[in-house]
Amino acid sequence: MNRKFMTLYRFSLLQKLRSKSFLISTVLLVVFLVGLTNIERIIDWFSGDDPKIAVVSSLDADIIPVLKESGIKTDVDKKDFTLKEARDVVKKGTYDAVALMTDDPYAVTLISESPEQQLQMQLSAALKQVRDQRIIAEAEIDPTLLASIAEPVAMKQELTSTGGKSEEELFAASSLVYILLFLMYFTIAIYGGMIVSEIANEKSSRVMELLISAVSPIQHMLAKILSIATVSMIQLSLLIFVGYYSGKQSSLFDRLALDSLGIRTISYLFLFFLLGYFLYATLLAALGSLVSRVEDAQQVTLPVIMLIVIAFTISMFSLNAPTNQAVVVLSFIPFFTPMLMFLRVMLTDVPMWQVVLSVGLMGASIALALFVGTKFYRGGVLFYGSNPLKQLRRILSGRQ
């Protein structure tokens, strides 16, 4: 490989890896990911001590064991407060909540300083259980008969288009694919935009003239794309590694199919990510070469950014219908292939020839984008005018 190209590639790569923006963004993303996967533990840390609860009940049955069964984990004291005394102990902080069941043993007056919605539901469930048991006993109804009546009909759905996945497995896989698709979209959009910003900055500071005098415009564009691709791969790998091991320790991710995050899933993720990145990055680099200021970059690159947003939006709607004929057709369109084909491969049983065909179409599209993009880049990289559309017309007409 050309020595000048490798020198520029290494310089650009090390510059980005050492930059404060990369280090700070990586640390913030890792902290956010660890916090998200451990959100339940964090909430428990800040929730304070368990609430102190007292119950005033005129029921013959002991309500406290039933309350424990309904999910109340803290200790519950049985007291004999009046309504005024109950209000006083709550105001003093002796108890956080007092449940009064005196006038009507099956009606609760809950006194607390702040709303206790969960406690209300637990009390309601416990009292309903006690009341139902009393009614059954008085009516001399066989409890096993009622249990058999209330037992739901067994229902199992077999999905023929999901590669043998059950409904529960499909839900877990969909949740995982949603996270990975968002990660893919976020990474392509952020690092694609980084290419445009860097080109505009180099042009505005006149550094571009020095670089182009040392290497050709094509080598400069490829070095820029590949160096940022390497940085994105490093960051993406780190986020997947941290997310996987942090998620495995969290009960919040028990229903996610993290066990399916194997070699096959990772391989497809990086394959379609790289294909999507190279396609969009080439287009963004070519269009970004037409502007001289970062402020003007958004106008020129908006169509490409909109394609990324549209692809992500379609993939989100397709999570519930991965076998839809429109989704199948759109997954072969190169701009939508990275996200839609990845979604289909993860959620359905896709024939291998379709995967190979989509990858082939992506490869051909990237080659075409490089061919056209290098012409744009060669003609626009040293353009310092304020009208990028004028320069675009000159490039298309062959006058540079």
Short mmCIF file of C-alpha atoms in Angstrom, two decimals, residues 66-296:
data_model
loop_
_atom_site.label_atom_id
_atom_site.label_comp_id
_atom_site.label_asym_id
_atom_site.label_seq_id
_atom_site.Cartn_x
_atom_site.Cartn_y
_atom_site.Cartn_z
CA VAL A 66 -51.54 -11.86 53.21
CA LEU A 67 -49.87 -8.45 52.81
CA LYS A 68 -46.48 -10.16 52.74
CA GLU A 69 -47.71 -12.47 49.99
CA SER A 70 -48.90 -9.45 47.98
CA GLY A 71 -45.33 -8.13 47.77
CA ILE A 72 -44.83 -5.90 50.82
CA LYS A 73 -41.26 -6.64 51.94
CA THR A 74 -40.96 -4.28 54.90
CA ASP A 75 -42.17 -5.09 58.42
CA VAL A 76 -45.85 -4.38 59.08
CA ASP A 77 -47.04 -3.60 62.62
CA LYS A 78 -50.58 -4.26 63.78
CA LYS A 79 -51.84 -1.32 65.89
CA ASP A 80 -55.04 -0.01 67.41
CA PHE A 81 -54.96 3.66 66.34
CA THR A 82 -57.91 5.95 65.95
CA LEU A 83 -58.09 8.12 62.83
CA LYS A 84 -56.62 11.11 64.73
CA GLU A 85 -53.84 9.02 66.25
CA ALA A 86 -52.99 7.59 62.83
CA ARG A 87 -52.64 11.08 61.39
CA ASP A 88 -50.45 12.15 64.29
CA VAL A 89 -47.99 9.23 64.02
CA VAL A 90 -47.63 9.84 60.27
CA LYS A 91 -46.97 13.58 60.83
CA LYS A 92 -44.38 12.80 63.53
CA GLY A 93 -42.65 10.30 61.23
CA THR A 94 -43.20 7.33 63.50
CA TYR A 95 -44.80 5.54 60.54
CA ASP A 96 -44.65 6.36 56.85
CA ALA A 97 -48.13 4.96 56.24
CA VAL A 98 -51.06 3.71 58.31
CA ALA A 99 -53.83 1.58 56.75
CA LEU A 100 -57.17 1.84 58.56
CA MET A 101 -59.69 -1.00 58.08
CA THR A 102 -62.14 -0.44 60.92
CA ASP A 103 -65.61 0.79 59.95
CA ASP A 104 -65.73 -1.45 56.89
CA PRO A 105 -63.07 -4.15 57.13
CA TYR A 106 -62.92 -4.42 53.34
CA ALA A 107 -62.49 -0.69 52.74
CA VAL A 108 -59.11 0.93 53.39
CA THR A 109 -58.22 4.46 54.42
CA LEU A 110 -54.51 4.90 53.75
CA ILE A 111 -52.84 7.77 55.57
CA SER A 112 -49.38 8.77 54.35
CA GLU A 113 -47.30 11.89 53.82
CA SER A 114 -46.80 11.28 50.08
CA PRO A 115 -48.69 9.22 47.47
CA GLU A 116 -48.15 5.46 47.86
CA GLN A 117 -49.60 3.97 44.67
CA GLN A 118 -47.78 0.65 44.94
CA LEU A 119 -48.86 0.21 48.57
CA GLN A 120 -52.46 0.99 47.57
CA MET A 121 -52.41 -1.77 44.94
CA GLN A 122 -50.85 -4.25 47.38
CA LEU A 123 -53.44 -3.48 50.07
CA SER A 124 -56.26 -3.77 47.55
CA ALA A 125 -54.97 -7.14 46.29
CA ALA A 126 -54.54 -8.49 49.83
CA LEU A 127 -58.02 -7.43 50.95
CA LYS A 128 -59.61 -8.84 47.80
CA GLN A 129 -57.94 -12.16 48.48
CA VAL A 130 -59.23 -12.24 52.09
CA ARG A 131 -62.75 -11.21 51.00
CA ASP A 132 -62.85 -13.83 48.20
CA GLN A 133 -61.75 -16.56 50.60
CA ARG A 134 -64.53 -15.61 53.04
CA ILE A 135 -67.19 -15.60 50.30
CA ILE A 136 -66.02 -19.01 49.03
CA ALA A 137 -66.10 -20.44 52.55
CA GLU A 138 -69.58 -19.06 53.31
CA ALA A 139 -70.97 -20.33 49.99
CA GLU A 140 -69.36 -23.74 50.57
CA ILE A 141 -67.82 -23.69 47.09
CA ASP A 142 -65.01 -26.10 46.35
CA PRO A 143 -61.84 -23.91 45.96
CA THR A 144 -60.35 -26.38 43.47
CA LEU A 145 -63.41 -25.93 41.25
CA LEU A 146 -62.96 -22.16 41.22
CA ALA A 147 -59.25 -22.56 40.54
CA SER A 148 -59.94 -24.77 37.54
CA ILE A 149 -62.50 -22.25 36.22
CA ALA A 150 -60.04 -19.37 36.60
CA GLU A 151 -57.18 -21.29 35.01
CA PRO A 152 -56.41 -19.81 31.57
CA VAL A 153 -56.47 -21.90 28.42
CA ALA A 154 -52.96 -23.00 27.36
CA MET A 155 -51.91 -21.16 24.22
CA LYS A 156 -48.64 -21.62 22.35
CA GLN A 157 -47.83 -19.85 19.11
CA GLU A 158 -45.43 -21.42 16.62
CA LEU A 159 -43.80 -18.99 14.20
CA THR A 160 -42.66 -20.55 10.93
CA SER A 161 -40.69 -17.55 9.63
CA THR A 162 -38.44 -16.83 12.61
CA GLY A 163 -35.92 -19.61 12.35
CA GLY A 164 -37.50 -21.66 15.14
CA LYS A 165 -37.85 -18.81 17.64
CA SER A 166 -40.80 -18.85 20.03
CA GLU A 167 -42.88 -15.74 20.70
CA GLU A 168 -40.93 -15.00 23.91
CA GLU A 169 -37.60 -15.53 22.15
CA LEU A 170 -38.73 -13.27 19.30
CA PHE A 171 -39.66 -10.50 21.76
CA ALA A 172 -36.28 -10.78 23.49
CA ALA A 173 -34.45 -10.82 20.14
CA SER A 174 -36.45 -7.78 18.95
CA SER A 175 -35.45 -5.84 22.06
CA LEU A 176 -31.81 -6.70 21.49
CA VAL A 177 -32.01 -5.83 17.78
CA TYR A 178 -33.61 -2.48 18.69
CA ILE A 179 -30.60 -1.62 20.87
CA LEU A 180 -28.10 -2.74 18.23
CA LEU A 181 -29.93 -0.85 15.46
CA PHE A 182 -29.90 2.32 17.53
CA LEU A 183 -26.19 1.81 18.17
CA MET A 184 -25.58 1.34 14.43
CA TYR A 185 -27.63 4.42 13.51
CA PHE A 186 -25.98 6.56 16.19
CA THR A 187 -22.46 5.51 15.17
CA ILE A 188 -22.96 5.96 11.41
CA ALA A 189 -24.62 9.37 11.86
CA ILE A 190 -22.05 10.68 14.35
CA TYR A 191 -18.91 9.48 12.57
CA GLY A 192 -20.27 10.32 9.13
CA GLY A 193 -20.87 13.86 10.32
CA MET A 194 -17.35 13.91 11.77
CA ILE A 195 -15.89 13.44 8.27
CA VAL A 196 -17.74 16.48 6.95
CA SER A 197 -16.71 18.62 9.94
CA GLU A 198 -13.04 17.67 9.63
CA ILE A 199 -12.92 18.38 5.90
CA ALA A 200 -14.57 21.78 6.42
CA ASN A 201 -12.20 22.62 9.30
CA GLU A 202 -9.13 21.67 7.26
CA LYS A 203 -10.35 23.81 4.37
CA SER A 204 -11.19 26.82 6.53
CA SER A 205 -7.73 26.70 8.20
CA ARG A 206 -5.97 26.18 4.83
CA VAL A 207 -4.42 22.94 6.15
CA MET A 208 -6.02 21.17 3.20
CA GLU A 209 -3.62 22.87 0.77
CA LEU A 210 -0.62 21.39 2.60
CA LEU A 211 -2.16 17.92 2.76
CA ILE A 212 -3.13 17.83 -0.90
CA SER A 213 0.41 18.91 -1.89
CA ALA A 214 1.73 15.77 -0.11
CA VAL A 215 -0.89 13.20 -1.15
CA SER A 216 -3.55 12.98 -3.82
CA PRO A 217 -7.14 13.99 -3.02
CA ILE A 218 -8.28 10.37 -3.40
CA GLN A 219 -5.69 9.13 -0.89
CA HIS A 220 -6.67 11.90 1.51
CA MET A 221 -10.36 10.99 1.28
CA LEU A 222 -9.74 7.26 1.77
CA ALA A 223 -7.36 7.85 4.67
CA LYS A 224 -9.96 10.08 6.31
CA ILE A 225 -12.76 7.52 5.84
CA LEU A 226 -10.69 4.53 6.99
CA SER A 227 -9.19 6.25 10.04
CA ILE A 228 -12.61 7.32 11.28
CA ALA A 229 -13.95 3.82 10.51
CA THR A 230 -11.22 2.35 12.72
CA VAL A 231 -12.05 4.77 15.54
CA SER A 232 -15.75 3.94 15.26
CA MET A 233 -15.00 0.19 15.32
CA ILE A 234 -12.92 0.60 18.48
CA GLN A 235 -15.63 2.59 20.22
CA LEU A 236 -18.44 0.32 19.02
CA SER A 237 -16.55 -2.80 20.20
CA LEU A 238 -15.96 -1.22 23.60
CA LEU A 239 -19.63 -0.28 24.00
CA ILE A 240 -20.81 -3.78 23.04
CA PHE A 241 -18.31 -5.37 25.45
CA VAL A 242 -19.28 -3.11 28.35
CA GLY A 243 -23.00 -3.33 27.58
CA TYR A 244 -22.92 -7.13 27.39
CA TYR A 245 -21.10 -7.76 30.66
CA SER A 246 -22.89 -4.99 32.52
CA GLY A 247 -26.26 -6.16 31.19
CA LYS A 248 -25.59 -9.77 32.22
CA GLN A 249 -25.31 -8.62 35.84
CA SER A 250 -28.60 -6.71 35.77
CA SER A 251 -32.09 -8.11 36.31
CA LEU A 252 -33.42 -5.43 33.94
CA PHE A 253 -31.94 -7.37 31.02
CA ASP A 254 -33.14 -10.80 32.11
CA ARG A 255 -35.68 -10.86 29.28
CA LEU A 256 -33.20 -9.74 26.63
CA ALA A 257 -31.62 -12.49 24.56
CA LEU A 258 -28.07 -11.58 25.56
CA ASP A 259 -27.07 -15.21 25.12
CA SER A 260 -27.81 -14.77 21.40
CA LEU A 261 -25.17 -12.01 21.26
CA GLY A 262 -22.71 -14.52 19.85
CA ILE A 263 -20.22 -14.63 16.99
CA ARG A 264 -22.98 -14.71 14.36
CA THR A 265 -24.75 -11.62 15.70
CA ILE A 266 -21.52 -9.66 16.20
CA SER A 267 -20.28 -10.63 12.73
CA TYR A 268 -23.48 -9.48 11.02
CA LEU A 269 -23.53 -6.29 13.12
CA PHE A 270 -20.02 -5.26 12.10
CA LEU A 271 -20.49 -6.41 8.50
CA PHE A 272 -23.59 -4.30 7.90
CA PHE A 273 -22.25 -1.45 10.01
CA LEU A 274 -19.07 -1.23 7.90
CA LEU A 275 -21.01 -1.50 4.64
CA GLY A 276 -23.40 1.24 5.71
CA TYR A 277 -20.59 3.39 7.05
CA PHE A 278 -18.49 3.21 3.87
CA LEU A 279 -21.48 4.01 1.66
CA TYR A 280 -22.68 6.99 3.67
CA ALA A 281 -19.16 8.20 4.58
CA THR A 282 -18.13 8.30 0.90
CA LEU A 283 -21.18 10.36 -0.01
CA LEU A 284 -20.71 12.67 2.98
CA ALA A 285 -17.01 13.17 2.22
CA ALA A 286 -17.75 14.01 -1.42
CA LEU A 287 -20.48 16.50 -0.53
CA GLY A 288 -18.49 17.87 2.42
CA SER A 289 -15.65 18.81 0.07
CA LEU A 290 -17.93 21.37 -1.58
CA VAL A 291 -18.22 23.58 1.52
CA SER A 292 -15.56 25.80 3.07
CA ARG A 293 -17.19 26.36 6.46
CA VAL A 294 -18.69 24.00 9.03
CA GLU A 295 -21.78 26.21 9.15
CA ASP A 296 -22.54 25.43 5.49
#
